[in-house]
Short mmCIF file of C-alpha atoms in Angstrom, two decimals:
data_model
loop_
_atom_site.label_atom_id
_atom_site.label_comp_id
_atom_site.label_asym_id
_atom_site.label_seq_id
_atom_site.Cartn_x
_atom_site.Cartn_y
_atom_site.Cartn_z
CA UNK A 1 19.10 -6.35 -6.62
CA UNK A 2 18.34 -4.15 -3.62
CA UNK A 3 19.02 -4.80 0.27
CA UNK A 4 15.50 -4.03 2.00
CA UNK A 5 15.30 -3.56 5.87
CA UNK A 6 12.12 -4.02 7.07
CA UNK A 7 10.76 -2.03 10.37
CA UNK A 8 7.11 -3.03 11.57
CA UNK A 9 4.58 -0.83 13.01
CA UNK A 10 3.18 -0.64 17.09
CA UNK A 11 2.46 -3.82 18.52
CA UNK A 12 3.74 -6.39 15.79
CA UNK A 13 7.25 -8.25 15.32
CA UNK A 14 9.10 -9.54 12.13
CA UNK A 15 7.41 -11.82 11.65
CA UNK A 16 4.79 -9.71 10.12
CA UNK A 17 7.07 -8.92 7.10
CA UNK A 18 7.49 -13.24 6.07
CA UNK A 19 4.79 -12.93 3.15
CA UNK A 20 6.54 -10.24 2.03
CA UNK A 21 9.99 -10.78 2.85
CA UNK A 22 9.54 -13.97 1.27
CA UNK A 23 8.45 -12.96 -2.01
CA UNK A 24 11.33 -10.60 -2.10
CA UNK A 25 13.74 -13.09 -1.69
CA UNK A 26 12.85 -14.95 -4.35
CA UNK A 27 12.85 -11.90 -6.82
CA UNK A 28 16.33 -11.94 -5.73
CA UNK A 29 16.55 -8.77 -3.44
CA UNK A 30 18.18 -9.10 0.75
CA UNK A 31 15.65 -8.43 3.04
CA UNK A 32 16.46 -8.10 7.30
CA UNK A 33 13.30 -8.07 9.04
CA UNK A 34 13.54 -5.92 12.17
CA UNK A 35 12.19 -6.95 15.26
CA UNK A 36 12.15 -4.35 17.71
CA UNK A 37 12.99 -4.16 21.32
CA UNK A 38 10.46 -5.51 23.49
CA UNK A 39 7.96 -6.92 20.72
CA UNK A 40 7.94 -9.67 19.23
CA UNK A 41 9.99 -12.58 19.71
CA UNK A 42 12.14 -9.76 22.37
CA UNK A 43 8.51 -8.76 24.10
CA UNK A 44 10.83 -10.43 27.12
CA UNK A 45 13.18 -7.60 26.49
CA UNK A 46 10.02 -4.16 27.28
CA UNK A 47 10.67 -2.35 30.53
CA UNK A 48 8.97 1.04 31.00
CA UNK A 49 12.41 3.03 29.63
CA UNK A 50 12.16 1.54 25.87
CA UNK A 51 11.29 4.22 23.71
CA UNK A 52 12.30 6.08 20.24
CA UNK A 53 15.66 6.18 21.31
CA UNK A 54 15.61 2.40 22.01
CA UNK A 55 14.09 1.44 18.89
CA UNK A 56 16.06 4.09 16.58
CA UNK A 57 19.17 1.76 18.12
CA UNK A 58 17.73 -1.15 16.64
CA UNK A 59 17.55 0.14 13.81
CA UNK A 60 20.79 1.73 13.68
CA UNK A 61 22.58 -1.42 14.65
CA UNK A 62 20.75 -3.88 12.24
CA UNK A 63 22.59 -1.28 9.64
CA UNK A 64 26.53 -0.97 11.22
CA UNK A 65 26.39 -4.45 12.49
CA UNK A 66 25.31 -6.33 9.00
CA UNK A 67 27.44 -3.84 7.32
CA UNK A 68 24.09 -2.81 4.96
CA UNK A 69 24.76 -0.01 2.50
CA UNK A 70 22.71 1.04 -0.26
CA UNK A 71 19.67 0.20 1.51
CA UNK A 72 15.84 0.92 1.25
CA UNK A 73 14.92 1.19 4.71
CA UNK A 74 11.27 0.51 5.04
CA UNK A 75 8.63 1.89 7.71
CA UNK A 76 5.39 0.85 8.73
CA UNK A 77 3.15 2.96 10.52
CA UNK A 78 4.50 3.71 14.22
CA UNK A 79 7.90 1.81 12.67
CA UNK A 80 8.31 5.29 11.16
CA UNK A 81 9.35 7.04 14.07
CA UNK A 82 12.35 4.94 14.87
CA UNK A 83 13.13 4.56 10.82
CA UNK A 84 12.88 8.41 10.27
CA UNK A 85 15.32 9.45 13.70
CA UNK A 86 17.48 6.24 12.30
CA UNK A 87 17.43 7.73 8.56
CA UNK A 88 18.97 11.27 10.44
CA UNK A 89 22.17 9.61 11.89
CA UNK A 90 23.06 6.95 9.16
CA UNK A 91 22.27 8.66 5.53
CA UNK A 92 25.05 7.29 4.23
CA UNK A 93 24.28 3.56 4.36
CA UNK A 94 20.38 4.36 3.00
CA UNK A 95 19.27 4.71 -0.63
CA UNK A 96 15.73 5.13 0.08
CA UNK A 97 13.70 5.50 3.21
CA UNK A 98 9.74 4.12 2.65
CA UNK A 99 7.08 5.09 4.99
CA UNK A 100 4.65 2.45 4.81
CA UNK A 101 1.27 4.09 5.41
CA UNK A 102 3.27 5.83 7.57
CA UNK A 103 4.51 9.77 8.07
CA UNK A 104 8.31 10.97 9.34
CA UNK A 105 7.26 13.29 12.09
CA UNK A 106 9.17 16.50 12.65
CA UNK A 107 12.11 16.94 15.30
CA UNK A 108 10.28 17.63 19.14
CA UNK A 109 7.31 15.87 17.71
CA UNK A 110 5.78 12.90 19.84
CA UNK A 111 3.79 10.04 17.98
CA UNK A 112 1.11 10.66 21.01
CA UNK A 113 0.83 14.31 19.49
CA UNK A 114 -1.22 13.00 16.43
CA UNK A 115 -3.92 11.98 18.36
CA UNK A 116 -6.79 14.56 19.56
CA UNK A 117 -6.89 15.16 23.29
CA UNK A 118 -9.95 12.83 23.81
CA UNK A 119 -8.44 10.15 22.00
CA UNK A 120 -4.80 10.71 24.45
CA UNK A 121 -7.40 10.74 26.88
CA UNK A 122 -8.38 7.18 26.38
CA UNK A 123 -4.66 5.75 25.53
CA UNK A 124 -3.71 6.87 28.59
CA UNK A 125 -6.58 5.78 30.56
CA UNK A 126 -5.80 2.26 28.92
CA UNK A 127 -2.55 2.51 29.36
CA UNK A 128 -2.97 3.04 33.31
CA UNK A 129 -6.17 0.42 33.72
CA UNK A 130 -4.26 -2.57 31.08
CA UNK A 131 -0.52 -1.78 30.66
CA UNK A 132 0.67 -1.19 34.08
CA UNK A 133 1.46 2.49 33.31
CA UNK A 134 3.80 2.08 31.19
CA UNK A 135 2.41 -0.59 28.52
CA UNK A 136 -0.02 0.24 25.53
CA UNK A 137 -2.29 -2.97 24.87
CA UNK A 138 -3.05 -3.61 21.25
CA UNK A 139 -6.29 -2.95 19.59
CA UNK A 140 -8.94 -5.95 19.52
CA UNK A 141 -8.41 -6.59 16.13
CA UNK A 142 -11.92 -6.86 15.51
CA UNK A 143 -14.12 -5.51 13.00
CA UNK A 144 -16.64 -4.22 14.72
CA UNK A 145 -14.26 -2.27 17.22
CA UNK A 146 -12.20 -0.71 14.97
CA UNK A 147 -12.21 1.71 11.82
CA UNK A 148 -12.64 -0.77 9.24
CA UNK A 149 -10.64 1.37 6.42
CA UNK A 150 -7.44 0.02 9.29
CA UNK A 151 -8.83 -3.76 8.52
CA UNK A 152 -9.77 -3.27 4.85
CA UNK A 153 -8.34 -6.74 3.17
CA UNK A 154 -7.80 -8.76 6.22
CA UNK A 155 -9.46 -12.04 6.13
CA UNK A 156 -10.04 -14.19 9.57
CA UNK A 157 -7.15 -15.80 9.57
CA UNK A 158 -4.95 -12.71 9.12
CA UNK A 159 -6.91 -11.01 12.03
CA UNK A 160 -6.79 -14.15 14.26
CA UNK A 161 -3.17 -14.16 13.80
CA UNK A 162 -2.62 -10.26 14.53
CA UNK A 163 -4.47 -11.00 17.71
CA UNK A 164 -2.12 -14.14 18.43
CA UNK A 165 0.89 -12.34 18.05
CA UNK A 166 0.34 -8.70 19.01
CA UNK A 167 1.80 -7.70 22.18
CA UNK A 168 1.89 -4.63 24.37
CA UNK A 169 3.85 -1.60 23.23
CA UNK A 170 6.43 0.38 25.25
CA UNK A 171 3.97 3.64 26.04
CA UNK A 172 7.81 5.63 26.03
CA UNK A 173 7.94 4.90 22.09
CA UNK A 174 4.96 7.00 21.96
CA UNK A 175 5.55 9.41 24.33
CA UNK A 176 9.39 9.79 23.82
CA UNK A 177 9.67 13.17 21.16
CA UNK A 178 12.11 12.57 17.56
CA UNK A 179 15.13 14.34 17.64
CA UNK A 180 16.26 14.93 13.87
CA UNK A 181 18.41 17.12 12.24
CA UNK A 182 18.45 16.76 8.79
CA UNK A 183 21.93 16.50 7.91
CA UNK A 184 21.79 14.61 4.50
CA UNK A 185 18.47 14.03 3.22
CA UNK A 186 17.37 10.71 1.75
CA UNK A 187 15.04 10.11 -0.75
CA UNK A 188 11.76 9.52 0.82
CA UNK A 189 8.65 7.55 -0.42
CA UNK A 190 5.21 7.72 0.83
CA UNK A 191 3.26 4.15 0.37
CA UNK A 192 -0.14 5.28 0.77
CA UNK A 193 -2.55 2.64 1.72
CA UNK A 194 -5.83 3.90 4.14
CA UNK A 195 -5.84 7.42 2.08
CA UNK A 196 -5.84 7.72 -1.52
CA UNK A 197 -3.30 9.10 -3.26
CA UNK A 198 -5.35 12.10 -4.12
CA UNK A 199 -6.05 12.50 -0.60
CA UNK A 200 -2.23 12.13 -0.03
CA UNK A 201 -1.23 14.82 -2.50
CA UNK A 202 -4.24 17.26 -1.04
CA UNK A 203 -2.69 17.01 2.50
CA UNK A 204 0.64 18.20 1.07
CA UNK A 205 -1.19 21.16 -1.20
CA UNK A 206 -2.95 22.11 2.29
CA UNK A 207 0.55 22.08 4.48
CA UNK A 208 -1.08 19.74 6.51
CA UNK A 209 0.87 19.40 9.62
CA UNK A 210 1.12 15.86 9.54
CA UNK A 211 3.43 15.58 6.35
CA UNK A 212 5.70 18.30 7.77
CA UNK A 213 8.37 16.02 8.63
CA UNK A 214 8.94 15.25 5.06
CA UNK A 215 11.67 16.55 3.09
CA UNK A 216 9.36 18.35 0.63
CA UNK A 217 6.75 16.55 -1.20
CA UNK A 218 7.78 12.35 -1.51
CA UNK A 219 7.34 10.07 -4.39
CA UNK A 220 3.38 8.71 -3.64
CA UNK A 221 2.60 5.43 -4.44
CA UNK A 222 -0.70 3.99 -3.98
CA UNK A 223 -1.74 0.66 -2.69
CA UNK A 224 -5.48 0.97 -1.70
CA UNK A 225 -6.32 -1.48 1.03
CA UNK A 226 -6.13 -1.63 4.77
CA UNK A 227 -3.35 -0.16 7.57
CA UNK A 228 -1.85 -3.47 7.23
CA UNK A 229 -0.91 -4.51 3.60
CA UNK A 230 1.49 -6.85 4.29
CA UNK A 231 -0.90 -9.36 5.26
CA UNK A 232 -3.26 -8.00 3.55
CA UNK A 233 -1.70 -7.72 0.01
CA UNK A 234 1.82 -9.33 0.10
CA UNK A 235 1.81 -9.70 -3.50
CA UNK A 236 1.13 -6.07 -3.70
CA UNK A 237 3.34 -4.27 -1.57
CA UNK A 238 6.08 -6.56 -2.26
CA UNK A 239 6.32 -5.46 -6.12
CA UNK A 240 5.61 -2.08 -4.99
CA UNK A 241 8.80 -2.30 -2.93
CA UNK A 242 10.77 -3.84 -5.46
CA UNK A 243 10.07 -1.14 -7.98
CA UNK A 244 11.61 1.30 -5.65
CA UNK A 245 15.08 -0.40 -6.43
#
């Protein structure tokens, strides 16, 4: 049986991983849910100077502190950041590393970089008018404000509950560049969710610049649905997890 740590994405807590964890559990595997700093059930814990470096710590010390070894540490989308820079300092206790609809990003390479310059535009206009300067709200959560590929799968009750228990995120963990440097690299999957896995595997043939920070071209497995399939296919990503031990 395998020892999953679980890292969730901008704006959520651990306590988006239950369905899954859950069903984990009872196939036998370990799973630590990470909640990070300043989300959460620790939103008490955001100041303006949490960022990459913060969360990276998190994840760090869930690792050394539990004494975890032979792990598949698990990303979700913005979770990826602080799981790849995390991945880079503690090889040795990881197995796996599993970016959940998610990309590594290269060393110098902010997560506010991926956006086009009208879209930072806006975050940071948001930021300034809703977060204080230094907090990024999260999205409505609505279908007819966002993209609906991100909401593909989520009934009302899974979007009622995003919007219950979303919080602000720290604008540093954004804004705050990796730092990696590829000492011992880790096997690396690629759970592709919002783009097909043809898609996936053209982005790599192209060199696109947003799967540079992998170590070559990852295992691909596809899970078509929304940007958040562990509410909205627990079943799914669960035994797509669990094959990866």
């Amino acid at each position: 049986m395998a020892t999953f740590v679980l890292v969730p994405g901008f704006w959520l807590g651990g306590w988006v991983w239950e369905a899954v964890g859950a069903r984990l559990r009872a196939a036998g595997h370990e799973v630590h849910p990470v909640t990070l700093t300043g989300l959460g059930d620790r939103a008490h814990l955001a100041t303006p100077e949490v960022g990459v470096e913060t969360h990276t710590l998190d994840v760090v010390n869930t690792l050394r502190y539990a004494d975890l070894r032979e792990v598949i540490l698990v990303g979700h989308s913005g979770g990826g950041m602080p799981v790849a820079q995390a991945a880079d300092r503690v090889p040795e206790r990881l197995s796996r590393v599993v970016y959940l609809d998610s990309v590594p990003l290269p060393d110098g390479v902010r997560q506010f970089d991926v956006n086009p310059p009208e879209a930072r535009a806006e975050i940071e206009k948001r930021v300034a008018a809703e977060g204080e300067g230094w907090r990024l709200p999260p999205p409505p959560f609505a279908e007819v404000a966002e993209d609906p590929r991100n909401l593909a799968g989520l009934g009302p009750a899974d979007l009622a509950l995003l919007r219950e228990r979303s919080v602000p995120q720290p604008f540093a963990t954004a804004t705050e560049p990796l730092r990696r440097t590829r000492r011992t690299p880790v096997p690396e999957t690629l759970i592709a969710c919002v783009f097909a896995e043809e898609q996936v595997k053209q982005m790599f043939a192209d060199e696109d610049p947003m799967m540079a920070g992998f170590d070559g071209v990852p295992q691909v497995v596809p899970l078509p649905t929304g940007h958040y399939p562990m509410l909205s296919r627990p079943d799914d990503t669960a035994r797509a997890l669990a094959s990866l031990a």
